mmCIF file of C-alpha atoms in Angstrom:
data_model
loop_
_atom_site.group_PDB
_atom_site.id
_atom_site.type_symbol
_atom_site.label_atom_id
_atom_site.label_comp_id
_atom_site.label_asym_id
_atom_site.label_seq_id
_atom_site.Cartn_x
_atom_site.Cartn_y
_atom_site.Cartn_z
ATOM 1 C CA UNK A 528 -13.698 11.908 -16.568
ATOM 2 C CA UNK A 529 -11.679 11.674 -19.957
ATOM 3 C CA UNK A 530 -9.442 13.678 -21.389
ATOM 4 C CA UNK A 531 -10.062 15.659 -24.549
ATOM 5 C CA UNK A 532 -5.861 16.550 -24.258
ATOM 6 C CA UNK A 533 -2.759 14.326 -24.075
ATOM 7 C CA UNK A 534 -1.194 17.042 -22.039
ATOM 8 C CA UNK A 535 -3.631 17.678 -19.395
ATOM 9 C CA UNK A 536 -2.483 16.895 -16.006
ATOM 10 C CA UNK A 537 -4.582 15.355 -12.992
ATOM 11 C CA UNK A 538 -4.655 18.068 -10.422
ATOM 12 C CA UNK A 539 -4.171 16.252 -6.754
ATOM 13 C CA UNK A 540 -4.765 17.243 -3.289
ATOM 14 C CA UNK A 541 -2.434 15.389 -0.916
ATOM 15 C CA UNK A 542 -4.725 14.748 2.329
ATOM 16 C CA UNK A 543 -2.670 14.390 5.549
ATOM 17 C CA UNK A 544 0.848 15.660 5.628
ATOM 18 C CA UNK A 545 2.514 13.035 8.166
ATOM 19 C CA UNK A 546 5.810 11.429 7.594
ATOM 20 C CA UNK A 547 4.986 9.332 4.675
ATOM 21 C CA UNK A 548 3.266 12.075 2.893
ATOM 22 C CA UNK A 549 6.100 14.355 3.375
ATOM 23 C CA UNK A 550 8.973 12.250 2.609
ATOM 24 C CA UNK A 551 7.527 9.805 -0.430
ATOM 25 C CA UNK A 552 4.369 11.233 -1.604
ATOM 26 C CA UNK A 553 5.195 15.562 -1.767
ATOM 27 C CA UNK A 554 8.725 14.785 -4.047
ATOM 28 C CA UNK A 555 7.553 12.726 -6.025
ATOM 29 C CA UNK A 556 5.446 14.608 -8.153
ATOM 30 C CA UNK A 557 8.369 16.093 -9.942
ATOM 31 C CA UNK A 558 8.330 13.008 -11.635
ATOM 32 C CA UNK A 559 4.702 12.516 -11.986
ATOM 33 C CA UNK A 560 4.523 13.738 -15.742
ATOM 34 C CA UNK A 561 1.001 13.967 -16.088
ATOM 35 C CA UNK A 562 -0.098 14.666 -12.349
ATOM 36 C CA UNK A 563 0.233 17.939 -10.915
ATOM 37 C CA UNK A 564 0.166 18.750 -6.995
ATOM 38 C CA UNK A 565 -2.695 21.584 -6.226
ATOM 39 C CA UNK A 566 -3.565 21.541 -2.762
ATOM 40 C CA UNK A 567 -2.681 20.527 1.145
ATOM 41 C CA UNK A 568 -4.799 19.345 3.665
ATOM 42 C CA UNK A 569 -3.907 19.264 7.220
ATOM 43 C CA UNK A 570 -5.062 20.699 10.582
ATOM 44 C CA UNK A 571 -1.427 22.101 11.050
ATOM 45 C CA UNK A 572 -0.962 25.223 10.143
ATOM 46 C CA UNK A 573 2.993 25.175 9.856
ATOM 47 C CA UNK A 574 3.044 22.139 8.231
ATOM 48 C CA UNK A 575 0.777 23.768 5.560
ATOM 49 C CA UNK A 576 2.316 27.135 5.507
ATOM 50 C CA UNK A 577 5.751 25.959 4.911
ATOM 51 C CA UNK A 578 4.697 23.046 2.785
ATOM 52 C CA UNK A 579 3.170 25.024 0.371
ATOM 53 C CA UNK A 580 6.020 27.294 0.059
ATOM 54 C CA UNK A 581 8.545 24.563 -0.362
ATOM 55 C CA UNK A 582 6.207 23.470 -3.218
ATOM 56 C CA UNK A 583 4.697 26.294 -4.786
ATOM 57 C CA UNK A 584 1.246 25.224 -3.567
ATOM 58 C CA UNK A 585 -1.105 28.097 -3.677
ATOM 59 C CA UNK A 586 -4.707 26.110 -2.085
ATOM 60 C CA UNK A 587 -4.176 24.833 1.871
ATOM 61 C CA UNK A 588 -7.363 23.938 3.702
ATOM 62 C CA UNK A 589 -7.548 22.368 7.012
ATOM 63 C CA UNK A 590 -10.136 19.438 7.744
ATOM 64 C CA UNK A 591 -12.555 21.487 8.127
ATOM 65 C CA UNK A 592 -12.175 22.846 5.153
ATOM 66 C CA UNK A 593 -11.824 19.571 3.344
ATOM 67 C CA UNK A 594 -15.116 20.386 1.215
ATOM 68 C CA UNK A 595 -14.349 23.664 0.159
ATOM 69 C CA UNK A 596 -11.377 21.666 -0.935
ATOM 70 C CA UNK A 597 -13.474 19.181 -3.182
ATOM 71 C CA UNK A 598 -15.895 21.487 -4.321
ATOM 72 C CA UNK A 599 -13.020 24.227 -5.547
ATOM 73 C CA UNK A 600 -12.484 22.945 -8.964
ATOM 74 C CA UNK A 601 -9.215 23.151 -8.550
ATOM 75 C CA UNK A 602 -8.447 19.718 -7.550
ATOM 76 C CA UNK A 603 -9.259 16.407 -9.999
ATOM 77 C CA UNK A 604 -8.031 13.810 -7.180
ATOM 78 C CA UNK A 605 -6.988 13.526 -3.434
ATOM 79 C CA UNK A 606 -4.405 11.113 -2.553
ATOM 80 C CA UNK A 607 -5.134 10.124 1.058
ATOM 81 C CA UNK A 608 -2.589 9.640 3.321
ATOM 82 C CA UNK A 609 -4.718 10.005 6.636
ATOM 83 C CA UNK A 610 -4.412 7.408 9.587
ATOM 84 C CA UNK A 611 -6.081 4.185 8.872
ATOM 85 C CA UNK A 612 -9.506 4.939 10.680
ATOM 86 C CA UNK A 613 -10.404 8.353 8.789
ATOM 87 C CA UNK A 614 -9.526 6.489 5.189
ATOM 88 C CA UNK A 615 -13.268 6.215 4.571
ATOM 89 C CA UNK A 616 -15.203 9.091 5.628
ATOM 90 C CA UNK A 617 -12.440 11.152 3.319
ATOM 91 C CA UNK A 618 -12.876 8.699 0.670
ATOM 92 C CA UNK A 619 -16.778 8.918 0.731
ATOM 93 C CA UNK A 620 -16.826 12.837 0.769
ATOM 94 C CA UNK A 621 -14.321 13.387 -2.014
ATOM 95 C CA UNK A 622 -16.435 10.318 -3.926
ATOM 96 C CA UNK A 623 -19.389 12.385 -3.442
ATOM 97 C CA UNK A 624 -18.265 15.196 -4.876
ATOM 98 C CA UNK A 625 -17.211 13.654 -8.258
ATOM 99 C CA UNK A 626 -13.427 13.626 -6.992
ATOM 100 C CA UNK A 627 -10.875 10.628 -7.866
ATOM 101 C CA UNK A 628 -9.426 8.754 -4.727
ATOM 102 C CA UNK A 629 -5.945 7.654 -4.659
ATOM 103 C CA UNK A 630 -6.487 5.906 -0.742
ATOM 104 C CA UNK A 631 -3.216 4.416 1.000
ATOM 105 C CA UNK A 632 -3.515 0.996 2.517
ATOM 106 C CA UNK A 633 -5.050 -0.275 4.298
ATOM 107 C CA UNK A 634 -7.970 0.954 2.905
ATOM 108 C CA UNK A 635 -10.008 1.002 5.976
ATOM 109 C CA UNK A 636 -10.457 -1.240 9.171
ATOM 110 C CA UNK A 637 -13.444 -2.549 8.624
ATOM 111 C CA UNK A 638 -15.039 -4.728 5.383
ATOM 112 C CA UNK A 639 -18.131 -2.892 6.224
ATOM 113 C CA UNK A 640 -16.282 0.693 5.154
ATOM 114 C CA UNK A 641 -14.554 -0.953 2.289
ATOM 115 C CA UNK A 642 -17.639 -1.828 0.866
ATOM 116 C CA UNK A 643 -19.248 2.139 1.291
ATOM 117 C CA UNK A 644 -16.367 3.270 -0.436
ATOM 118 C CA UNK A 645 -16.629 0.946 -3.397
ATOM 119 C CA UNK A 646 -20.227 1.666 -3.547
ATOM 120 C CA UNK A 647 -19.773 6.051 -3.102
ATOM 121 C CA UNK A 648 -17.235 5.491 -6.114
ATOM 122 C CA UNK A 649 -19.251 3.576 -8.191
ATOM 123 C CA UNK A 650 -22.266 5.674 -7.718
ATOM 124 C CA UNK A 651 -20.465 8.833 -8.408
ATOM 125 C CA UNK A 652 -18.566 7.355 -11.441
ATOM 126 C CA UNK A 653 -14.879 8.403 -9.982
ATOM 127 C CA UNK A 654 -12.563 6.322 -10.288
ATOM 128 C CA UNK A 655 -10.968 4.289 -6.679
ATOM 129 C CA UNK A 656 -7.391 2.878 -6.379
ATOM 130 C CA UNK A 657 -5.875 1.909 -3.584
ATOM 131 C CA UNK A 658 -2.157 2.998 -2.968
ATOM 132 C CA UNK A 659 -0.313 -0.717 -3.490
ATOM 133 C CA UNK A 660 2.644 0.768 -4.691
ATOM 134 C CA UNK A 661 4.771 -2.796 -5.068
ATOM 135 C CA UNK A 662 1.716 -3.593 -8.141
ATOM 136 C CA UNK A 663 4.220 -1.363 -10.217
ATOM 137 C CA UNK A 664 7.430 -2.552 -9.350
ATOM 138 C CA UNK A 665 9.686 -3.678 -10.999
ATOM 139 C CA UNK A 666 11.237 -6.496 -8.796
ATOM 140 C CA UNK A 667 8.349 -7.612 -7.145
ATOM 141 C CA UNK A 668 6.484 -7.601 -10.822
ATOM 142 C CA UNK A 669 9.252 -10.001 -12.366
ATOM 143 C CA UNK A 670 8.862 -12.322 -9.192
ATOM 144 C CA UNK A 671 5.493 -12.833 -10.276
ATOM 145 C CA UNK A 672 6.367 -13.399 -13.426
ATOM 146 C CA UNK A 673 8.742 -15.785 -12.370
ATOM 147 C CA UNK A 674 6.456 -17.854 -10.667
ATOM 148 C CA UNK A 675 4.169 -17.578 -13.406
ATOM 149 C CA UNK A 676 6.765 -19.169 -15.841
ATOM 150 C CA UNK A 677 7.446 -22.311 -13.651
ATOM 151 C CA UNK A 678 10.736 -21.900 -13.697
ATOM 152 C CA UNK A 679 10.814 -22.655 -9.808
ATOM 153 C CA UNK A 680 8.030 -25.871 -11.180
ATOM 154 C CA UNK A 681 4.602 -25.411 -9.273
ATOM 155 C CA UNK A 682 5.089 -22.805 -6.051
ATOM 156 C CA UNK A 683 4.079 -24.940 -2.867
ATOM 157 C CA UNK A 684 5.153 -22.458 -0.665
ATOM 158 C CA UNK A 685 5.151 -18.414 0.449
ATOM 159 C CA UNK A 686 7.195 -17.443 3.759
ATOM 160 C CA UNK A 687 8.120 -13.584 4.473
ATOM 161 C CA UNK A 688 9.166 -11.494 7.666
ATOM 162 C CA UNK A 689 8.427 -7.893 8.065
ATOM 163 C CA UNK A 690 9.649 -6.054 10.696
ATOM 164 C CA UNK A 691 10.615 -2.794 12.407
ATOM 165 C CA UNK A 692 11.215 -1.106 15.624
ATOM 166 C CA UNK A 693 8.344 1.198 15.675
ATOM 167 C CA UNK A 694 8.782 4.183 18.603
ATOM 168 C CA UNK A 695 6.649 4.487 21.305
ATOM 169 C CA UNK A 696 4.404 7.239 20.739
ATOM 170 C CA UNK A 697 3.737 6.362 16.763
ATOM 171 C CA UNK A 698 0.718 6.364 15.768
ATOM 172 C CA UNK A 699 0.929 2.762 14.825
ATOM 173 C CA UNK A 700 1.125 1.942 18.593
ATOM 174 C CA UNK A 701 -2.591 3.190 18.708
ATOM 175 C CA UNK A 702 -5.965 0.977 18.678
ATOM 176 C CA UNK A 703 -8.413 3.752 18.133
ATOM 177 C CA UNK A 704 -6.441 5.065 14.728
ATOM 178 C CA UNK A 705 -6.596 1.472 13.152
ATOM 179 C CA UNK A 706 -3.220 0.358 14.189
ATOM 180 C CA UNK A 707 -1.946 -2.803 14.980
ATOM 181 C CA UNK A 708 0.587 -4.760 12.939
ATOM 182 C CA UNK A 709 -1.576 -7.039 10.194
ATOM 183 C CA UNK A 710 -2.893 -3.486 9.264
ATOM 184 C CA UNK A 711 0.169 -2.067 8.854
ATOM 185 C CA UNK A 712 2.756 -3.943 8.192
ATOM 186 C CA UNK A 713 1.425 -7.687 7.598
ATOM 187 C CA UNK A 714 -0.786 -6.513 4.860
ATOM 188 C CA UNK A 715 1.873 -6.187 2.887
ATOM 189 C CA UNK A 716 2.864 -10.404 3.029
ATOM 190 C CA UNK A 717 -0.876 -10.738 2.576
ATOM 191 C CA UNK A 718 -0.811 -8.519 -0.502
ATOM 192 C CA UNK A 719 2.139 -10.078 -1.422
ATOM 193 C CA UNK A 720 1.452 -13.721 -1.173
ATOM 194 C CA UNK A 721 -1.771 -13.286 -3.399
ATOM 195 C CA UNK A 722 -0.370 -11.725 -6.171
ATOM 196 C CA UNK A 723 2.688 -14.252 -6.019
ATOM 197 C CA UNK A 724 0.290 -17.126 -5.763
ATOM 198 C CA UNK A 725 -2.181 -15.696 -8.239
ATOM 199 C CA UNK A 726 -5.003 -16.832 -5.748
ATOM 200 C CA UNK A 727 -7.021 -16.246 -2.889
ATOM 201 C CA UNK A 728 -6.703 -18.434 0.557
ATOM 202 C CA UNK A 729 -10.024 -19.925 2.045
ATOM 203 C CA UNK A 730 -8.366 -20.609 5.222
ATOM 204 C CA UNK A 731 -6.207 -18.493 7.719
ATOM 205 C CA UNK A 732 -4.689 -19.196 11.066
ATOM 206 C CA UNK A 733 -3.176 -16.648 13.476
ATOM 207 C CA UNK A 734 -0.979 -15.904 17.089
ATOM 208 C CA UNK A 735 -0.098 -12.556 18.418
ATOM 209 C CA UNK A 736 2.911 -12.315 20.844
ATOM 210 C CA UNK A 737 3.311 -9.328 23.070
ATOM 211 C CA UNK A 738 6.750 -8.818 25.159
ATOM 212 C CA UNK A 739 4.941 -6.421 27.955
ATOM 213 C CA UNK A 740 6.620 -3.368 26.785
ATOM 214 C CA UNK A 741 4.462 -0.284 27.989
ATOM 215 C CA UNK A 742 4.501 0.774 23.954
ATOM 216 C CA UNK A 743 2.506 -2.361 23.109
ATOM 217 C CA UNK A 744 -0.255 -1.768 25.844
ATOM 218 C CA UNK A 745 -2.903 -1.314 22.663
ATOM 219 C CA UNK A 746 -1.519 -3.447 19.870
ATOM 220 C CA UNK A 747 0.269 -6.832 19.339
ATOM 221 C CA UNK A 748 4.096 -6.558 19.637
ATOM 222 C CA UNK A 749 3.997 -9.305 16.541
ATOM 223 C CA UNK A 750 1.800 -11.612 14.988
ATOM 224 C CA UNK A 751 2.568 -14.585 12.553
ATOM 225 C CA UNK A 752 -0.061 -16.157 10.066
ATOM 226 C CA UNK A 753 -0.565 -19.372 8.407
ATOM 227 C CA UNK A 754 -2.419 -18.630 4.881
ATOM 228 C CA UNK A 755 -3.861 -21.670 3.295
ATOM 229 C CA UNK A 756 -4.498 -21.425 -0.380
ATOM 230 C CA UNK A 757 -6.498 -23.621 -2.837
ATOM 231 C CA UNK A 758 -4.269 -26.939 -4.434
ATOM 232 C CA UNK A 759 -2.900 -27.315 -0.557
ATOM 233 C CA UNK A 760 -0.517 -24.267 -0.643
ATOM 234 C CA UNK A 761 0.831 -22.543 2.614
ATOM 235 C CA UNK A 762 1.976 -18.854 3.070
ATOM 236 C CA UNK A 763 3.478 -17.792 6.082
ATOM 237 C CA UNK A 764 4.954 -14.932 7.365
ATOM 238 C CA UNK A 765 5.665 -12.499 10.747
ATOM 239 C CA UNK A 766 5.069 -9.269 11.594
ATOM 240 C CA UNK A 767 6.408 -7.033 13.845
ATOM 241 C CA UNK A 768 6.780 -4.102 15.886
ATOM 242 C CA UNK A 769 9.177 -4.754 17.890
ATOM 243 C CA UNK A 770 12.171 -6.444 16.041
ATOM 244 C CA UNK A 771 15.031 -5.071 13.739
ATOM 245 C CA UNK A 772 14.327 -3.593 10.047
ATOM 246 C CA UNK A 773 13.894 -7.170 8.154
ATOM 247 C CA UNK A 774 11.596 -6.623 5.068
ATOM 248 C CA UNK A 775 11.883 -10.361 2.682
ATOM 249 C CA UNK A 776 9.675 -13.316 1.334
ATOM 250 C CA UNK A 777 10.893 -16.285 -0.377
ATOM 251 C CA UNK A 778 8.469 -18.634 -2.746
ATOM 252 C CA UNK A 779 9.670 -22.249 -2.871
ATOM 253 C CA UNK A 780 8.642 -24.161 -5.709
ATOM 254 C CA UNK A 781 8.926 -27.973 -6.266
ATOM 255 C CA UNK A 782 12.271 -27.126 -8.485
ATOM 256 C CA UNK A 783 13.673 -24.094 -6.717
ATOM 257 C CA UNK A 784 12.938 -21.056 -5.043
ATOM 258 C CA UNK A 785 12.948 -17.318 -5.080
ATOM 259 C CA UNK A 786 14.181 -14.837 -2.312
ATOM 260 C CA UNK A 787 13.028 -11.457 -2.815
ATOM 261 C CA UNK A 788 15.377 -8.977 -0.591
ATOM 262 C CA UNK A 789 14.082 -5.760 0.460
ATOM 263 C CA UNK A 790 10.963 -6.394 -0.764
ATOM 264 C CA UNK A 791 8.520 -3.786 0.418
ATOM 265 C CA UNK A 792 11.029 -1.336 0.598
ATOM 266 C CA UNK A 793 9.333 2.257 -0.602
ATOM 267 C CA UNK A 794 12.835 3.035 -1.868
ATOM 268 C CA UNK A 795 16.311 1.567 -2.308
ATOM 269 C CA UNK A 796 17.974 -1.252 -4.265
ATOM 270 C CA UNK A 797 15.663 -4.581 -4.422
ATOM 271 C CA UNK A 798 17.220 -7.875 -5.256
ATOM 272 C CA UNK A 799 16.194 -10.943 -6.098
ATOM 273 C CA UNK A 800 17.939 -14.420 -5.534
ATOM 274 C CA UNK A 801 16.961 -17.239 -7.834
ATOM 275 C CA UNK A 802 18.119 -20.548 -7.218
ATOM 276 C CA UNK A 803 17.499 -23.568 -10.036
ATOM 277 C CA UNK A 804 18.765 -27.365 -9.576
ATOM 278 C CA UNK A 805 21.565 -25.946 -6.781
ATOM 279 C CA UNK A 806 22.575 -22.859 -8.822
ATOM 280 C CA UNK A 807 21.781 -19.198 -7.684
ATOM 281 C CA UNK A 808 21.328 -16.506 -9.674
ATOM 282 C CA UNK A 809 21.658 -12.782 -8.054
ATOM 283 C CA UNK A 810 19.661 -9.766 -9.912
ATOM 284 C CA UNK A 811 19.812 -6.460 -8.271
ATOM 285 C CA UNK A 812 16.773 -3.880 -9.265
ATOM 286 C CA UNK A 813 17.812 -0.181 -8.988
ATOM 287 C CA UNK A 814 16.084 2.438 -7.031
ATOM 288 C CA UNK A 815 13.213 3.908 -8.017
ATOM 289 C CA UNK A 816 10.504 6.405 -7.225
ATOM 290 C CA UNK A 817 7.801 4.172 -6.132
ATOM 291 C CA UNK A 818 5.388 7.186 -5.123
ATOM 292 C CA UNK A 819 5.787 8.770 -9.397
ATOM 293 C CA UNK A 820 4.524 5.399 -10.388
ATOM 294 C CA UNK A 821 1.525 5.452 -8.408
ATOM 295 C CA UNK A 822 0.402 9.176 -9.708
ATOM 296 C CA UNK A 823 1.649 8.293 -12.940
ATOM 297 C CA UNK A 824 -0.485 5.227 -13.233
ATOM 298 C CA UNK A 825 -3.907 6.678 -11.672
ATOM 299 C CA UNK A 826 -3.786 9.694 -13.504
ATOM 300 C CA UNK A 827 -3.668 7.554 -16.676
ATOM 301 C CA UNK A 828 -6.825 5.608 -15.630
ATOM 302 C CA UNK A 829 -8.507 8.603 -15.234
ATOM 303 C CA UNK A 830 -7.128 10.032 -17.995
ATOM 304 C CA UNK A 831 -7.985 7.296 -20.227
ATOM 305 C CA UNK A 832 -11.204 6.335 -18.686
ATOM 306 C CA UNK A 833 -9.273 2.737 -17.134
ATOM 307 C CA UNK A 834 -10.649 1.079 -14.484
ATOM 308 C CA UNK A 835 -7.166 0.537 -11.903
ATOM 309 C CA UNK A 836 -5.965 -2.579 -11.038
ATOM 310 C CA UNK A 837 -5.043 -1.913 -7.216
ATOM 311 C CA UNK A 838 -8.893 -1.237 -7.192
ATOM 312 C CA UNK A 839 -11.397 -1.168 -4.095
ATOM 313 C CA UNK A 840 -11.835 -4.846 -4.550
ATOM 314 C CA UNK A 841 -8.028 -5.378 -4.219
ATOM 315 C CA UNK A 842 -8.662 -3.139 -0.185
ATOM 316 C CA UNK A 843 -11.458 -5.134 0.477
ATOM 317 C CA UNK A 844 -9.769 -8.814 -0.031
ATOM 318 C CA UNK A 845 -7.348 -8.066 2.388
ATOM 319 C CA UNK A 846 -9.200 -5.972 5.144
ATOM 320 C CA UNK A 847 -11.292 -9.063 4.848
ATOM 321 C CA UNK A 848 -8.442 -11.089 5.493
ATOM 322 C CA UNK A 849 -7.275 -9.318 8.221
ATOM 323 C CA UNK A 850 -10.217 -8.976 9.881
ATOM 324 C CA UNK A 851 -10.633 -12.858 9.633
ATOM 325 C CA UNK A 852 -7.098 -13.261 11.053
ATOM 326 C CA UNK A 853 -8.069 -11.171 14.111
ATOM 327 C CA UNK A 854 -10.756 -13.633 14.578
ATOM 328 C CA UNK A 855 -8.372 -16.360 14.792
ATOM 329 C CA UNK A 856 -5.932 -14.761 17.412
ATOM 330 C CA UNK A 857 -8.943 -14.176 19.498
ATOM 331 C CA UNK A 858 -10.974 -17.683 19.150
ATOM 332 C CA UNK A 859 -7.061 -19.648 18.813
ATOM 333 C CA UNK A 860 -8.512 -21.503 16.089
ATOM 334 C CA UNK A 861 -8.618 -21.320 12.126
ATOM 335 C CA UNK A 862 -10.883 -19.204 10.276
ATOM 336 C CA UNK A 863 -12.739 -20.484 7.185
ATOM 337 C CA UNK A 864 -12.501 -17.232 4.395
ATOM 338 C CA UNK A 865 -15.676 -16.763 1.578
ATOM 339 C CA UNK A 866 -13.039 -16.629 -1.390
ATOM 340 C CA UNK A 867 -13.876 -13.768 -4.035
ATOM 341 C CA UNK A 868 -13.082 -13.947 -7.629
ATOM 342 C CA UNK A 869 -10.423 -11.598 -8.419
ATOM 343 C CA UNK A 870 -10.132 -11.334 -12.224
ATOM 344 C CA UNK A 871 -7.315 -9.099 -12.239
ATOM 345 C CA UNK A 872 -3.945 -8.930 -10.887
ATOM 346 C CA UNK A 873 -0.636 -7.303 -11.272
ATOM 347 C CA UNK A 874 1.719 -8.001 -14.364
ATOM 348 C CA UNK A 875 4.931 -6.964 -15.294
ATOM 349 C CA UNK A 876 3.148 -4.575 -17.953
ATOM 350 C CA UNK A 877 2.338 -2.226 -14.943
ATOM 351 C CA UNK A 878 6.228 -2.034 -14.364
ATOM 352 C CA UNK A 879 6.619 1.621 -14.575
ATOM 353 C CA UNK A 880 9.955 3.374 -13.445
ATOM 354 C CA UNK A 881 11.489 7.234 -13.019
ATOM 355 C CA UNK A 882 14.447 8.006 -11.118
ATOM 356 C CA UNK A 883 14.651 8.252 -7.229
ATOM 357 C CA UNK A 884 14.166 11.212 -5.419
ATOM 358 C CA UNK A 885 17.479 13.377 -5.207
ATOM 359 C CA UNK A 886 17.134 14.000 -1.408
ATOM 360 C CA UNK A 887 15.609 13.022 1.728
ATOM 361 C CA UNK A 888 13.508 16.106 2.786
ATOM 362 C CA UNK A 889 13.300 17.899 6.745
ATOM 363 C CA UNK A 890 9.693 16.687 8.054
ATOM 364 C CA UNK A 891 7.767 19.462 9.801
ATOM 365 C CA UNK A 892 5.877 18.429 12.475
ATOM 366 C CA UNK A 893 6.407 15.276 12.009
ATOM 367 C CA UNK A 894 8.589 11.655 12.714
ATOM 368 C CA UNK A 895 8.832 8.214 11.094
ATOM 369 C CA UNK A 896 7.719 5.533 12.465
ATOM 370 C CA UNK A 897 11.005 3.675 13.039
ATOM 371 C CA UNK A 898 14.941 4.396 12.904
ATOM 372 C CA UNK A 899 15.281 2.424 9.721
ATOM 373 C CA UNK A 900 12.721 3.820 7.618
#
């Protein structure tokens, strides 16, 4: 789809109206200058009544509904914020129907439904992206270009914890929606440590720990991961469940290093701590709407007939990756990765910024998935 008018705005569906949805995703379109939000999806009926009337939103459908939804012509793209398991039957349909797909990460569970979404995009000429918000960042795109100067001399090393006390109850917690913590929390120092690194590891090493807590009777408590990437670099990092709100990676060079605080925060202040021959420099990276910067960015590529970086390929290296890394915890020994060649990756000319949202808003029906978030 191109457009034959500068001011035409991408009409969007947002599909699934938990937490996330609600408190990043429905705001930020106020800032989303050339994306417009259409339609709701969501098999609760108060969430969509009073949704709708918060935002002026005329179109609700529930799942059932979802392809009178695609097939309305009232909606250009869905941005799907569904649990992990259902990211690929919704992705497929929409594809089908000659609808854009905006699909949060992870983009599925499996490489096998990666790949059928890749292959119902391309065969329906829509365009795919999948929601890695931290591609347009600001702080996390100037650590990359950090490393990319040498200023830290050649990176040798990528070590990051993640971690959060997620409730019992949250759908996290649960196997059969595609839970687990690589999924959805780790991916993020997978993500992170390949667009740092510029590469792709072809070997990956893994341990799950579980304290016994009734909460983590279907998923690991935490895991932690040994990445090994071509010219002998190591990432590490941890992952977990079931510890306080730590969210960091540091990249140590052979003539300094790079802490990154705050680092896959969807909102707040992000700063960066860069230390040269002994002496630290501090640079702290204002607040921004994360979730404008997404719309903003996809509605351009379809607008203007781009391809998106954060593409299906992008999904598919790290389900992969995952997947692989749940092969380790379960054999205890390394896994040997196929390496794919990634052509493209995130540069500080994807940096786009808009101010914060104002305020936090009341979820209906709905909780997030830790105290801190």
């Amino acid at each position: 789809m191109t457009a034959t008018n500068d001011q035409r705005k991408i009409r969007y569906a947002v599909v699934g109206l938990g937490w996330f949805a609600q408190e990043a995703a429905l705001p930020s379109f106020v800032h989303a200058e050339n994306s417009e939000l259409v339609a709701l999806v969501s098999d609760d009926a108060t969430k969509r009544e009073e949704l709708s009337k918060k935002y002026g939103i005329k179109h609700t459908y529930s799942y059932e509904q979802y392809e009178d939804c695609l097939t309305s012509g009232e909606v250009d793209a869905v941005y799907i914020a569904l649990p992990n398991h259902l990211h690929c039957e919704y992705t497929v349909r929409a594809a089908n129907q000659a609808i854009h797909v905006l699909c949060e990460k992870p983009m599925a569970t499996t490489e096998q439904e990666c790949n059928a979404m890749i292959k119902a995009a391309n065969d329906n000429n829509v365009k795919l992206m999948i929601a890695y918000r931290l591609h347009l960042e600001e702080a996390n795109l100037q650590a990359v270009e950090i490393v990319r100067s040498k200023q830290i001399g050649e990176p040798r090393i990528f070590n990051s914890v993640f971690t959060q006390q997620v409730e019992e109850g949250n759908i996290r917690l649960r196997d059969a929606t595609g839970g687990g913590t690589l999924y959805d929390i780790g991916i993020y120092c997978i993500n992170a440590a390949r667009y740092i690194l510029q590469d792709e590891p072809i070997e990956v090493f893994a341990v799950a720990a579980n304290n016994g807590e009734e909460r983590f009777s279907e998923v690991e408590e935490m895991t932690s991961v040994i990445l090994r990437f071509p010219n002998e670099r190591l990432a590490t990092f941890t992952c977990s469940f079931g510890g306080a709100s730590v969210s960091s990676y540091q990249i140590v060079g052979t003539q300094g290093d790079l802490r990154v605080e705050s680092a896959y925060a969807w909102q707040g202040e992000l700063k960066h701590y860069l230390t040269i021959n002994g002496e630290t420099q501090e640079r702290t990276f204002e607040d921004h709407d994360q979730l404008a910067a997404e719309f903003i960015y996809f509605s351009d590529c379809i607008l203007q007939d781009k391809n998106p970086e954060p593409s299906g390929t992008e999904g598919l290296i790290d389900v992969s990756i995952i997947q692989a890394l749940y092969k380790s915890i379960e054999t205890r020994q390394p896994v040997q990765i196929e390496t794919r060649d990634r052509h493209q990756r995130p540069t500080s000319a994807q940096t786009i910024q808009r101010p914060p949202v104002e305020e936090t808003p009341d979820l209906i029906h709905a909780a997030a998935p830790s105290k801190e978030s």
